[in-house]
Amino acid sequence: MTMFTDRDVLVIGAGFSGLYALHRLRGQGLSVTVLEAGEGVGGTWYWNRYPGARCDSESYYYSYSFSEELQNEWEWTERYPQQPEIMAYLNHVADRFDLRRDIRLGTRVVSAEFDDDATCWHVTTDAGERLSARYLVTAVGCLSTANVPSIPGLDTFAGEWFHTGQWPHDGVDFAGKRVGIVGTGSTGIQAVPVVAEQAAHLTVFQRTANYSIPARNGPESAESRQAIKDDYAEIRRTQRESTNGHPFLISSRSALEPSADERRAIYEAAWQRGGLRFRASFGDLLSDPAANETASDFIRAKIAEIVRDPEVAERLTPRDHGFATKRPPIDTHYFEAYNRENVTLVDVRESPIEEITPTGVRTRTATHPLDLIVFATGFDAMTGPLLGLDIRGAGGRPLREKWAAGPRTYLGLQIAGFPNLFTITGPGSPSVLCNMPTAIEQHVDWIADCLAELDARGLTRMETTEEAEEAWVAHNNEAAGRTLLPQASTSWYLGANVPGKPRVFMPYAGGFAAYARICEDVARKGYDGFVRTG
Ligand code: NAP
């Protein structure tokens, strides 16, 4: 067998995943090149610069744990990090670990092809360059392919329009403008209050009303920063043993166990504390519809309390899905924004958008004059970024063909028929149901250990089997079926936000800690479910 490659590993993407993959793999003596489409590192945080962009996980744990020095030296300024601060952090990581010399910026991968004879991957870039490597690792993120709805007339719009995930680097001036925001997911909910303060008028086009929990953001004091640093070992241990990679455990208590008063007090305390931890208030919020309804009801009552116009409040009240069955947003004065004179809510389920005209948006029942439109319409999640790479496996089989009916992977890490390809936070892994850096570090560590073992044994090819993949897909479905998550019929977890996308529940819902144990077991059993040759 001939073996010609330029390097050991090609990594696609220089966000949280790609940076750590480079650091880890290079650290074990492999030659690695990272290809990054953006002109800077940061991935998600490089592209998503929309007003109000901030992480919903708290700063101190939405961060790498692999270096004690890094976590002790970095000073987060707020409870939740703003996009520029995360970018500064990731740039610091790139410098501190001397990563830049192996990262090629402004280099978009347009295709990747497995070479059966040479047992390597050939990757073609948008500049027509061809690079090869023994292993290909995708670090392309789960939410990086913008979903811009195809609304008739968009190309005739005389004003400017932007998707939040492709935001201009020099910002957008809303002053004096009539702005429309389409979408009320986590992104729209972050952007609405900020844009409302700057624009002359803001019209929010809502398709599905959403639950949201107040973030309660604020500055991080020197004392609290020090307390966190003193406790980091324990914080990181809890993250790794948790269901969602957060440093708190979900209560084991049923929401139906306490009296109504006690339950309300528990929710109220969680509401006042703010953040994603609200969903950890009880153990059965995502498994028992009656338990879920108690949380959903509590938030509905809050919306009614906050929003002064009862009609607007009712439109903002989610009734078609339970709390946290779609990814729960957290906000800073989102519902309050609808009390402003300059904010209008349009329910596009009631009156769908029919067309965009040169001067605005026309729904079935009204015309909304606009100078600027913001699409906070989300992403072709999880599969979009991978399918966009035009990956072809053994025998030239396109991934697009293999996944025509939805994604199939083993552990979210490998795809049968695509040897030597590893997908960080791929479909079938906990990824988006987790604090991402925690999920990413676990995947990168597993892949790095796996490659070290292959080299130590003189093996050159690793591929999961159809059987292992089939069993994982079944387990994935079964894990999702034990939760209420697949019941939210408009969820991007299911691909429901992209017209024509197969409805498959994509992330692994069995919990992060349980998943990590499975991965460890697979490795311990000699990489059970994989065929390794050389
Ligand atoms: P999203 O959750 O998919 O929300 C998109 C919104 O656009 C939804 O309200 C959707 O309505 C609406 N929409 C889509 N197509 C539409 C159309 N043709 N007409 C009208 N409305 C349309 O996307 P996102 O808000 O960007 O968030 C995606 C994920 O990114 C989040 O769930 C989260 O995991 C992550 N995120 C994280 C943070 C953070 O941590 N700071 C911030 C933002 C995003 P339907 O619900 O009816 O589909």
Tab-separated table of N, CA and C and ligand atoms in Angstrom, residues 45 48 50 53-57 62 143 147 149-151 163-164 182-190 205-208 210 326-328 348-349 353 376-379 432 490-493 496-497, ligand 1:
chain	number	residue	atom	x	y	z
A	45	TRP	N	-18.020	32.206	17.529
A	45	TRP	CA	-17.882	33.535	18.128
A	45	TRP	C	-17.191	34.510	17.198
A	48	ASN	N	-20.786	35.139	14.856
A	48	ASN	CA	-22.012	35.650	15.507
A	48	ASN	C	-21.733	36.924	16.297
A	50	TYR	N	-23.815	39.613	16.329
A	50	TYR	CA	-25.061	40.390	16.354
A	50	TYR	C	-25.202	41.122	17.698
A	53	ALA	N	-25.054	39.541	21.441
A	53	ALA	CA	-24.488	38.179	21.400
A	53	ALA	C	-23.661	37.913	22.655
A	54	ARG	N	-24.066	36.911	23.354
A	54	ARG	CA	-23.464	36.615	24.651
A	54	ARG	C	-23.710	35.127	24.896
A	55	CYS	N	-22.856	34.495	25.631
A	55	CYS	CA	-23.076	33.065	25.859
A	55	CYS	C	-24.099	32.853	26.973
A	56	ASP	N	-24.912	31.824	26.813
A	56	ASP	CA	-25.920	31.498	27.826
A	56	ASP	C	-25.351	30.644	28.953
A	57	SER	N	-24.188	30.072	28.725
A	57	SER	CA	-23.492	29.378	29.824
A	57	SER	C	-22.633	30.425	30.510
A	62	TYR	N	-17.913	28.142	30.675
A	62	TYR	CA	-17.903	28.083	29.208
A	62	TYR	C	-16.471	28.384	28.779
A	143	LEU	N	-23.699	24.675	14.833
A	143	LEU	CA	-24.613	25.770	14.489
A	143	LEU	C	-23.828	26.803	13.701
A	147	ASN	N	-29.314	29.598	8.318
A	147	ASN	CA	-30.583	29.239	7.680
A	147	ASN	C	-31.324	30.536	7.346
A	149	PRO	N	-34.332	32.001	5.452
A	149	PRO	CA	-35.539	31.479	4.799
A	149	PRO	C	-35.680	32.016	3.380
A	150	SER	N	-36.173	31.161	2.501
A	150	SER	CA	-36.345	31.665	1.127
A	150	SER	C	-37.732	32.297	1.025
A	151	ILE	N	-37.762	33.574	1.304
A	151	ILE	CA	-39.022	34.323	1.251
A	151	ILE	C	-39.059	35.056	-0.088
A	163	HIS	N	-28.127	38.057	8.286
A	163	HIS	CA	-28.379	36.907	9.164
A	163	HIS	C	-27.452	37.079	10.369
A	164	THR	N	-27.990	36.774	11.557
A	164	THR	CA	-27.205	37.013	12.784
A	164	THR	C	-25.889	36.233	12.815
A	182	VAL	N	-36.682	38.739	12.345
A	182	VAL	CA	-37.454	37.521	12.111
A	182	VAL	C	-36.831	36.432	12.971
A	183	GLY	N	-37.634	35.847	13.879
A	183	GLY	CA	-37.114	34.744	14.685
A	183	GLY	C	-37.005	35.102	16.149
A	184	THR	N	-37.476	34.186	16.980
A	184	THR	CA	-37.442	34.401	18.429
A	184	THR	C	-36.873	33.170	19.136
A	185	GLY	N	-35.732	32.684	18.600
A	185	GLY	CA	-34.965	31.655	19.308
A	185	GLY	C	-33.988	32.351	20.244
A	186	SER	N	-32.978	31.626	20.703
A	186	SER	CA	-31.998	32.207	21.640
A	186	SER	C	-31.385	33.476	21.073
A	187	THR	N	-31.128	33.481	19.770
A	187	THR	CA	-30.475	34.640	19.149
A	187	THR	C	-31.414	35.842	19.113
A	188	GLY	N	-32.615	35.652	18.566
A	188	GLY	CA	-33.575	36.748	18.481
A	188	GLY	C	-33.855	37.317	19.863
A	189	ILE	N	-33.977	36.435	20.828
A	189	ILE	CA	-34.313	36.858	22.190
A	189	ILE	C	-33.177	37.678	22.817
A	190	GLN	N	-31.935	37.399	22.404
A	190	GLN	CA	-30.828	38.241	22.876
A	190	GLN	C	-30.807	39.586	22.143
A	205	PHE	N	-40.982	39.544	14.162
A	205	PHE	CA	-41.818	38.549	13.479
A	205	PHE	C	-41.612	37.211	14.182
A	206	GLN	N	-42.629	36.793	14.914
A	206	GLN	CA	-42.523	35.571	15.715
A	206	GLN	C	-43.337	34.451	15.087
A	207	ARG	N	-42.696	33.280	14.896
A	207	ARG	CA	-43.461	32.134	14.406
A	207	ARG	C	-43.895	31.258	15.586
A	208	THR	N	-42.921	30.904	16.444
A	208	THR	CA	-43.258	30.088	17.619
A	208	THR	C	-42.884	30.873	18.867
A	210	ASN	N	-41.767	31.568	22.602
A	210	ASN	CA	-40.692	30.842	23.269
A	210	ASN	C	-40.687	31.127	24.768
A	326	LYS	N	-37.510	22.597	23.517
A	326	LYS	CA	-36.613	23.231	22.552
A	326	LYS	C	-35.523	23.872	23.410
A	327	ARG	N	-34.388	24.186	22.834
A	327	ARG	CA	-33.293	24.778	23.623
A	327	ARG	C	-33.813	26.052	24.307
A	328	PRO	N	-33.788	26.090	25.659
A	328	PRO	CA	-34.352	27.263	26.335
A	328	PRO	C	-33.437	28.479	26.237
A	348	VAL	N	-46.442	35.511	12.991
A	348	VAL	CA	-46.468	35.061	11.596
A	348	VAL	C	-47.044	33.649	11.446
A	349	ARG	N	-47.414	33.056	12.569
A	349	ARG	CA	-48.162	31.805	12.437
A	349	ARG	C	-49.618	32.162	12.110
A	353	ILE	N	-45.686	35.465	6.672
A	353	ILE	CA	-45.008	36.370	5.749
A	353	ILE	C	-45.249	35.832	4.339
A	376	ALA	N	-32.899	36.268	12.410
A	376	ALA	CA	-32.413	35.479	13.552
A	376	ALA	C	-33.069	34.105	13.420
A	377	THR	N	-32.916	33.552	12.222
A	377	THR	CA	-33.687	32.363	11.850
A	377	THR	C	-32.899	31.064	12.007
A	378	GLY	N	-31.796	31.130	12.738
A	378	GLY	CA	-31.124	29.905	13.126
A	378	GLY	C	-30.278	29.269	12.049
A	379	PHE	N	-30.097	27.968	12.201
A	379	PHE	CA	-29.071	27.269	11.427
A	379	PHE	C	-29.585	25.931	10.905
A	432	VAL	N	-24.857	19.730	21.455
A	432	VAL	CA	-25.704	20.911	21.666
A	432	VAL	C	-26.615	20.804	22.887
A	490	THR	N	-41.355	21.891	16.401
A	490	THR	CA	-40.670	22.927	15.612
A	490	THR	C	-39.186	23.022	15.977
A	491	SER	N	-38.667	21.992	16.627
A	491	SER	CA	-37.322	22.097	17.170
A	491	SER	C	-36.233	21.873	16.119
A	492	TRP	N	-35.165	22.648	16.222
A	492	TRP	CA	-34.037	22.400	15.313
A	492	TRP	C	-33.291	21.142	15.693
A	493	TYR	N	-33.464	20.653	16.937
A	493	TYR	CA	-32.863	19.360	17.307
A	493	TYR	C	-33.347	18.270	16.338
A	496	ALA	N	-36.477	20.396	12.234
A	496	ALA	CA	-37.791	20.873	11.801
A	496	ALA	C	-37.777	22.315	11.305
A	497	ASN	N	-36.666	23.039	11.574
A	497	ASN	CA	-36.630	24.457	11.185
A	497	ASN	C	-36.223	24.660	9.733
B	1	NAP	P1	-33.397	28.980	16.405
B	1	NAP	O1	-33.424	28.563	17.811
B	1	NAP	O2	-33.512	27.945	15.351
B	1	NAP	O3	-34.495	30.087	16.220
B	1	NAP	C1	-34.811	30.550	14.945
B	1	NAP	C2	-36.061	31.357	15.019
B	1	NAP	O4	-36.403	31.778	13.713
B	1	NAP	C3	-37.250	30.573	15.541
B	1	NAP	O5	-38.069	31.420	16.281
B	1	NAP	C4	-37.927	30.127	14.256
B	1	NAP	O6	-39.289	29.824	14.410
B	1	NAP	C5	-37.728	31.352	13.413
B	1	NAP	N1	-37.809	31.071	12.008
B	1	NAP	C6	-37.052	30.230	11.270
B	1	NAP	N2	-37.435	30.253	9.978
B	1	NAP	C7	-38.463	31.121	9.912
B	1	NAP	C8	-39.293	31.569	8.860
B	1	NAP	N3	-39.155	31.093	7.618
B	1	NAP	N4	-40.261	32.465	9.132
B	1	NAP	C9	-40.415	32.921	10.387
B	1	NAP	N5	-39.666	32.543	11.421
B	1	NAP	C10	-38.702	31.651	11.184
B	1	NAP	O7	-32.030	29.776	16.060
B	1	NAP	P2	-31.148	30.688	17.031
B	1	NAP	O8	-32.010	31.569	17.827
B	1	NAP	O9	-30.081	31.280	16.195
B	1	NAP	O10	-30.521	29.649	18.012
B	1	NAP	C11	-29.980	28.421	17.567
B	1	NAP	C12	-29.190	27.816	18.690
B	1	NAP	O11	-27.936	28.485	18.796
B	1	NAP	C13	-29.795	27.972	20.062
B	1	NAP	O12	-30.846	27.095	20.310
B	1	NAP	C14	-28.587	27.742	20.923
B	1	NAP	O13	-28.267	26.386	21.041
B	1	NAP	C15	-27.511	28.453	20.127
B	1	NAP	N6	-27.386	29.824	20.605
B	1	NAP	C16	-26.709	29.994	21.761
B	1	NAP	C17	-26.582	31.245	22.253
B	1	NAP	C18	-25.827	31.436	23.482
B	1	NAP	O14	-25.436	30.578	24.196
B	1	NAP	N7	-25.602	32.646	23.768
B	1	NAP	C19	-27.135	32.337	21.616
B	1	NAP	C20	-27.817	32.141	20.449
B	1	NAP	C21	-27.930	30.863	19.942
B	1	NAP	P3	-39.733	28.322	14.783
B	1	NAP	O15	-39.377	28.141	16.215
B	1	NAP	O16	-41.167	28.294	14.481
B	1	NAP	O17	-38.919	27.404	13.889
